[in-house]
mmCIF file of C-alpha atoms in Angstrom:
data_model
loop_
_atom_site.group_PDB
_atom_site.id
_atom_site.type_symbol
_atom_site.label_atom_id
_atom_site.label_comp_id
_atom_site.label_asym_id
_atom_site.label_seq_id
_atom_site.Cartn_x
_atom_site.Cartn_y
_atom_site.Cartn_z
ATOM 1 C CA UNK A 1 -8.682 11.683 -1.688
ATOM 2 C CA UNK A 2 -7.785 8.151 -0.570
ATOM 3 C CA UNK A 3 -6.718 6.928 2.847
ATOM 4 C CA UNK A 4 -6.897 3.700 4.821
ATOM 5 C CA UNK A 5 -8.899 3.089 7.954
ATOM 6 C CA UNK A 6 -5.778 2.424 10.039
ATOM 7 C CA UNK A 7 -4.174 5.623 8.744
ATOM 8 C CA UNK A 8 -7.244 7.568 9.893
ATOM 9 C CA UNK A 9 -7.049 5.920 13.318
ATOM 10 C CA UNK A 10 -3.483 7.162 13.705
ATOM 11 C CA UNK A 11 -5.171 10.526 14.398
ATOM 12 C CA UNK A 12 -8.677 9.531 15.536
ATOM 13 C CA UNK A 13 -9.432 7.546 18.676
ATOM 14 C CA UNK A 14 -12.830 6.020 17.923
ATOM 15 C CA UNK A 15 -14.845 2.841 18.380
ATOM 16 C CA UNK A 16 -17.044 3.700 15.393
ATOM 17 C CA UNK A 17 -17.462 1.078 12.703
ATOM 18 C CA UNK A 18 -16.317 1.566 9.134
ATOM 19 C CA UNK A 19 -19.933 2.072 8.069
ATOM 20 C CA UNK A 20 -20.520 4.710 10.747
ATOM 21 C CA UNK A 21 -17.358 6.565 9.745
ATOM 22 C CA UNK A 22 -18.360 6.566 6.076
ATOM 23 C CA UNK A 23 -21.876 7.785 6.862
ATOM 24 C CA UNK A 24 -20.504 10.589 9.025
ATOM 25 C CA UNK A 25 -17.975 11.651 6.361
ATOM 26 C CA UNK A 26 -20.742 11.991 3.780
ATOM 27 C CA UNK A 27 -22.904 13.994 6.190
ATOM 28 C CA UNK A 28 -19.945 16.348 6.748
ATOM 29 C CA UNK A 29 -19.711 17.080 3.027
ATOM 30 C CA UNK A 30 -16.860 14.627 2.422
ATOM 31 C CA UNK A 31 -18.832 12.245 0.239
ATOM 32 C CA UNK A 32 -17.529 8.686 0.328
ATOM 33 C CA UNK A 33 -17.294 7.503 -3.268
ATOM 34 C CA UNK A 34 -16.007 3.992 -2.581
ATOM 35 C CA UNK A 35 -14.585 1.642 0.017
ATOM 36 C CA UNK A 36 -12.182 -1.036 -1.206
ATOM 37 C CA UNK A 37 -11.938 -4.210 0.849
ATOM 38 C CA UNK A 38 -8.329 -5.169 0.143
ATOM 39 C CA UNK A 39 -8.575 -8.332 2.224
ATOM 40 C CA UNK A 40 -11.087 -9.623 -0.314
ATOM 41 C CA UNK A 41 -9.029 -8.306 -3.243
ATOM 42 C CA UNK A 42 -5.983 -10.328 -2.141
ATOM 43 C CA UNK A 43 -7.873 -13.459 -1.165
ATOM 44 C CA UNK A 44 -6.115 -16.564 -2.456
ATOM 45 C CA UNK A 45 -2.587 -15.104 -2.525
ATOM 46 C CA UNK A 46 -0.180 -17.034 -0.309
ATOM 47 C CA UNK A 47 3.534 -17.007 0.400
ATOM 48 C CA UNK A 48 5.246 -19.952 -1.273
ATOM 49 C CA UNK A 49 8.745 -21.245 -1.917
ATOM 50 C CA UNK A 50 10.109 -22.246 -5.305
ATOM 51 C CA UNK A 51 11.344 -25.792 -4.728
ATOM 52 C CA UNK A 52 12.400 -26.430 -8.322
ATOM 53 C CA UNK A 53 12.913 -24.185 -11.353
ATOM 54 C CA UNK A 54 13.841 -26.145 -14.481
ATOM 55 C CA UNK A 55 13.945 -25.183 -18.136
ATOM 56 C CA UNK A 56 10.598 -25.603 -19.889
ATOM 57 C CA UNK A 57 10.965 -28.462 -22.397
ATOM 58 C CA UNK A 58 9.132 -26.599 -25.156
ATOM 59 C CA UNK A 59 9.987 -22.919 -24.603
ATOM 60 C CA UNK A 60 13.322 -21.123 -24.186
ATOM 61 C CA UNK A 61 11.964 -18.262 -22.054
ATOM 62 C CA UNK A 62 9.768 -20.284 -19.699
ATOM 63 C CA UNK A 63 10.615 -22.214 -16.538
ATOM 64 C CA UNK A 64 8.849 -25.274 -15.207
ATOM 65 C CA UNK A 65 8.619 -24.715 -11.477
ATOM 66 C CA UNK A 66 7.477 -26.572 -8.395
ATOM 67 C CA UNK A 67 6.220 -24.379 -5.567
ATOM 68 C CA UNK A 68 5.539 -25.318 -1.950
ATOM 69 C CA UNK A 69 2.471 -23.509 -0.573
ATOM 70 C CA UNK A 70 2.715 -24.859 2.959
ATOM 71 C CA UNK A 71 -0.035 -27.380 2.265
ATOM 72 C CA UNK A 72 1.030 -28.917 -1.032
ATOM 73 C CA UNK A 73 3.490 -28.709 -3.892
ATOM 74 C CA UNK A 74 2.127 -27.471 -7.205
ATOM 75 C CA UNK A 75 3.616 -27.286 -10.662
ATOM 76 C CA UNK A 76 3.481 -23.906 -12.365
ATOM 77 C CA UNK A 77 4.974 -22.436 -15.535
ATOM 78 C CA UNK A 78 6.674 -19.056 -15.068
ATOM 79 C CA UNK A 79 8.270 -16.713 -17.585
ATOM 80 C CA UNK A 80 9.922 -14.304 -15.136
ATOM 81 C CA UNK A 81 13.692 -13.966 -15.599
ATOM 82 C CA UNK A 82 14.356 -13.914 -11.840
ATOM 83 C CA UNK A 83 12.496 -17.084 -10.838
ATOM 84 C CA UNK A 84 14.851 -19.561 -9.179
ATOM 85 C CA UNK A 85 15.062 -22.365 -6.659
ATOM 86 C CA UNK A 86 14.795 -21.310 -3.016
ATOM 87 C CA UNK A 87 13.005 -18.018 -3.718
ATOM 88 C CA UNK A 88 10.085 -16.960 -1.509
ATOM 89 C CA UNK A 89 7.295 -15.644 -3.722
ATOM 90 C CA UNK A 90 3.645 -14.614 -3.845
ATOM 91 C CA UNK A 91 1.640 -17.447 -5.355
ATOM 92 C CA UNK A 92 -1.916 -17.175 -6.646
ATOM 93 C CA UNK A 93 -3.886 -20.378 -6.389
ATOM 94 C CA UNK A 94 -6.356 -21.502 -9.071
ATOM 95 C CA UNK A 95 -9.622 -19.604 -8.651
ATOM 96 C CA UNK A 96 -7.837 -16.431 -7.567
ATOM 97 C CA UNK A 97 -8.634 -13.131 -9.287
ATOM 98 C CA UNK A 98 -5.592 -11.082 -10.364
ATOM 99 C CA UNK A 99 -6.104 -7.453 -9.160
ATOM 100 C CA UNK A 100 -4.375 -5.826 -12.144
ATOM 101 C CA UNK A 101 -6.597 -7.268 -14.857
ATOM 102 C CA UNK A 102 -9.467 -9.167 -13.233
ATOM 103 C CA UNK A 103 -8.352 -12.483 -14.712
ATOM 104 C CA UNK A 104 -9.562 -15.537 -12.803
ATOM 105 C CA UNK A 105 -6.853 -18.196 -12.702
ATOM 106 C CA UNK A 106 -7.563 -21.783 -13.590
ATOM 107 C CA UNK A 107 -5.528 -24.881 -14.179
ATOM 108 C CA UNK A 108 -4.165 -24.844 -17.695
ATOM 109 C CA UNK A 109 -1.379 -26.136 -19.929
ATOM 110 C CA UNK A 110 1.291 -23.774 -21.267
ATOM 111 C CA UNK A 111 3.217 -25.133 -24.235
ATOM 112 C CA UNK A 112 2.266 -28.659 -23.214
ATOM 113 C CA UNK A 113 3.137 -28.365 -19.492
ATOM 114 C CA UNK A 114 0.502 -28.237 -16.760
ATOM 115 C CA UNK A 115 0.383 -24.991 -14.774
ATOM 116 C CA UNK A 116 -1.581 -24.647 -11.508
ATOM 117 C CA UNK A 117 -1.657 -20.979 -10.627
ATOM 118 C CA UNK A 118 0.683 -18.001 -10.974
ATOM 119 C CA UNK A 119 3.813 -16.593 -9.353
ATOM 120 C CA UNK A 120 3.068 -12.875 -9.200
ATOM 121 C CA UNK A 121 4.850 -9.618 -9.957
ATOM 122 C CA UNK A 122 4.293 -6.335 -8.125
ATOM 123 C CA UNK A 123 2.375 -4.977 -11.123
ATOM 124 C CA UNK A 124 -0.052 -7.902 -11.102
ATOM 125 C CA UNK A 125 -0.671 -7.234 -7.397
ATOM 126 C CA UNK A 126 -1.103 -3.461 -7.979
ATOM 127 C CA UNK A 127 1.806 -2.736 -5.640
ATOM 128 C CA UNK A 128 3.896 -0.899 -8.250
ATOM 129 C CA UNK A 129 4.518 -0.710 -11.992
ATOM 130 C CA UNK A 130 7.339 -3.266 -11.783
ATOM 131 C CA UNK A 131 6.544 -6.089 -14.198
ATOM 132 C CA UNK A 132 9.989 -7.234 -15.383
ATOM 133 C CA UNK A 133 10.137 -9.996 -12.778
ATOM 134 C CA UNK A 134 8.240 -11.647 -9.970
ATOM 135 C CA UNK A 135 8.099 -10.151 -6.474
ATOM 136 C CA UNK A 136 10.941 -11.500 -4.320
ATOM 137 C CA UNK A 137 10.096 -11.821 -0.631
ATOM 138 C CA UNK A 138 12.570 -12.024 2.271
ATOM 139 C CA UNK A 139 13.983 -15.447 3.037
ATOM 140 C CA UNK A 140 12.164 -15.508 6.368
ATOM 141 C CA UNK A 141 8.727 -14.871 4.836
ATOM 142 C CA UNK A 142 6.490 -17.602 6.331
ATOM 143 C CA UNK A 143 5.549 -20.241 3.769
ATOM 144 C CA UNK A 144 1.806 -20.779 3.563
ATOM 145 C CA UNK A 145 0.931 -17.464 5.215
ATOM 146 C CA UNK A 146 -1.708 -15.170 3.768
ATOM 147 C CA UNK A 147 0.188 -12.559 1.744
ATOM 148 C CA UNK A 148 -2.223 -9.700 2.477
ATOM 149 C CA UNK A 149 -1.907 -10.190 6.237
ATOM 150 C CA UNK A 150 1.886 -10.548 5.975
ATOM 151 C CA UNK A 151 2.247 -7.345 3.958
ATOM 152 C CA UNK A 152 -0.373 -5.352 5.891
ATOM 153 C CA UNK A 153 -2.768 -5.134 2.955
ATOM 154 C CA UNK A 154 -5.998 -5.975 4.785
ATOM 155 C CA UNK A 155 -6.781 -2.361 5.673
ATOM 156 C CA UNK A 156 -9.901 -0.946 3.875
ATOM 157 C CA UNK A 157 -9.281 2.045 1.581
ATOM 158 C CA UNK A 158 -11.756 4.931 1.773
ATOM 159 C CA UNK A 159 -12.079 7.277 -1.207
ATOM 160 C CA UNK A 160 -13.816 10.617 -0.622
ATOM 161 C CA UNK A 161 -14.886 13.259 -3.126
ATOM 162 C CA UNK A 162 -12.807 16.242 -2.044
ATOM 163 C CA UNK A 163 -14.351 19.510 -3.285
ATOM 164 C CA UNK A 164 -12.149 22.614 -3.899
ATOM 165 C CA UNK A 165 -13.493 24.439 -0.818
ATOM 166 C CA UNK A 166 -12.387 21.665 1.533
ATOM 167 C CA UNK A 167 -8.624 22.117 1.506
ATOM 168 C CA UNK A 168 -8.733 21.471 5.261
ATOM 169 C CA UNK A 169 -9.576 17.853 4.422
ATOM 170 C CA UNK A 170 -6.652 17.480 2.022
ATOM 171 C CA UNK A 171 -4.779 15.505 4.674
ATOM 172 C CA UNK A 172 -5.713 12.591 6.902
ATOM 173 C CA UNK A 173 -5.252 14.681 10.054
ATOM 174 C CA UNK A 174 -7.788 17.232 8.791
ATOM 175 C CA UNK A 175 -10.328 14.491 8.109
ATOM 176 C CA UNK A 176 -9.785 13.065 11.589
ATOM 177 C CA UNK A 177 -10.229 16.541 13.076
ATOM 178 C CA UNK A 178 -13.566 16.946 11.282
ATOM 179 C CA UNK A 179 -14.811 13.585 12.517
ATOM 180 C CA UNK A 180 -13.711 14.362 16.075
ATOM 181 C CA UNK A 181 -15.469 17.731 15.940
ATOM 182 C CA UNK A 182 -18.663 15.929 14.890
ATOM 183 C CA UNK A 183 -18.480 13.746 18.009
ATOM 184 C CA UNK A 184 -17.259 10.572 16.328
ATOM 185 C CA UNK A 185 -14.192 10.080 18.502
ATOM 186 C CA UNK A 186 -11.301 12.054 19.945
ATOM 187 C CA UNK A 187 -8.532 13.709 17.955
ATOM 188 C CA UNK A 188 -5.022 12.447 18.697
ATOM 189 C CA UNK A 189 -2.545 15.309 18.804
ATOM 190 C CA UNK A 190 1.135 15.560 19.601
ATOM 191 C CA UNK A 191 2.677 18.662 21.178
ATOM 192 C CA UNK A 192 4.814 20.689 18.818
ATOM 193 C CA UNK A 193 8.465 20.516 19.752
ATOM 194 C CA UNK A 194 10.238 23.861 19.241
ATOM 195 C CA UNK A 195 13.443 23.713 17.224
ATOM 196 C CA UNK A 196 15.838 26.558 18.067
ATOM 197 C CA UNK A 197 17.432 28.407 15.188
ATOM 198 C CA UNK A 198 21.083 27.761 14.474
ATOM 199 C CA UNK A 199 21.949 30.765 12.291
ATOM 200 C CA UNK A 200 20.682 34.146 11.118
ATOM 201 C CA UNK A 201 18.666 34.158 7.921
ATOM 202 C CA UNK A 202 20.225 36.213 5.104
ATOM 203 C CA UNK A 203 16.722 37.051 3.844
ATOM 204 C CA UNK A 204 15.092 40.140 5.338
ATOM 205 C CA UNK A 205 11.479 41.266 5.109
ATOM 206 C CA UNK A 206 10.222 44.848 5.385
ATOM 207 C CA UNK A 207 6.548 45.550 6.052
ATOM 208 C CA UNK A 208 5.394 48.526 4.015
ATOM 209 C CA UNK A 209 2.004 48.618 5.731
ATOM 210 C CA UNK A 210 1.878 47.209 9.259
ATOM 211 C CA UNK A 211 -1.901 47.708 9.405
ATOM 212 C CA UNK A 212 -2.537 45.587 6.324
ATOM 213 C CA UNK A 213 0.049 43.029 7.481
ATOM 214 C CA UNK A 214 0.796 43.438 11.174
ATOM 215 C CA UNK A 215 2.941 40.293 11.377
ATOM 216 C CA UNK A 216 5.139 38.321 8.984
ATOM 217 C CA UNK A 217 6.897 35.133 10.070
ATOM 218 C CA UNK A 218 9.244 32.875 8.184
ATOM 219 C CA UNK A 219 12.163 30.537 8.640
ATOM 220 C CA UNK A 220 15.022 29.501 6.399
ATOM 221 C CA UNK A 221 15.907 25.810 6.303
ATOM 222 C CA UNK A 222 19.210 24.718 4.800
ATOM 223 C CA UNK A 223 20.836 21.386 4.029
ATOM 224 C CA UNK A 224 17.685 19.602 2.818
ATOM 225 C CA UNK A 225 18.431 16.480 0.760
ATOM 226 C CA UNK A 226 15.905 14.501 -1.247
ATOM 227 C CA UNK A 227 15.748 10.809 -0.426
ATOM 228 C CA UNK A 228 13.391 7.875 0.018
ATOM 229 C CA UNK A 229 10.410 8.363 2.313
ATOM 230 C CA UNK A 230 10.453 6.345 5.548
ATOM 231 C CA UNK A 231 8.954 2.859 5.232
ATOM 232 C CA UNK A 232 5.828 3.679 7.251
ATOM 233 C CA UNK A 233 4.974 6.455 4.790
ATOM 234 C CA UNK A 234 5.792 4.302 1.765
ATOM 235 C CA UNK A 235 3.455 1.633 3.140
ATOM 236 C CA UNK A 236 0.615 4.105 3.608
ATOM 237 C CA UNK A 237 1.045 5.566 0.122
ATOM 238 C CA UNK A 238 1.251 2.103 -1.441
ATOM 239 C CA UNK A 239 -1.932 1.163 0.407
#
């Protein structure tokens, strides 16, 4: 079961440190298996602009690019089909470790052309499985800014070992409730807003034994359409 610290604090008002929270979770039977510091994982990734994107002189499928990092302009060779002049991208400086494969970047020459870093795809950043092209950022993405801070990827990820008897902790709210009950903060709750029914349900239920089942409640919901999750939920799940 994975969740971020900020996601937990959506439901838990606490001044406890990350270490205190992890210790308390383990003592409650929700053993913390790992904590991933994503700020460290994305260190060295900056927002850059492609200033030039010319054909590589020695390779048909490569482009010789010049990127502006906010501090300097660097030459880099890129094979992505969507790289082009004016594009805002995520650029990994030499010395940066690529999250997807652990490769440490260094200055090199690709088919005889110097390359100083990498323009990254979502797959290389572990943001999705998309690897057919580089990640395209909005035109107003600030050049030179830290990508992790810009994208909200600095939040630590906590991974707990969820045992089968702890279905109550299968959601972030349940984990927050457990921590609050242990004295490590106050649970944030919102009052349930009643939604009046708009029609009679065509499904009827008959109780054969009112002692064994004194009450049965249900509600029919119609007109549900599948669609994309709201952005806040997509961001949490991506995190």
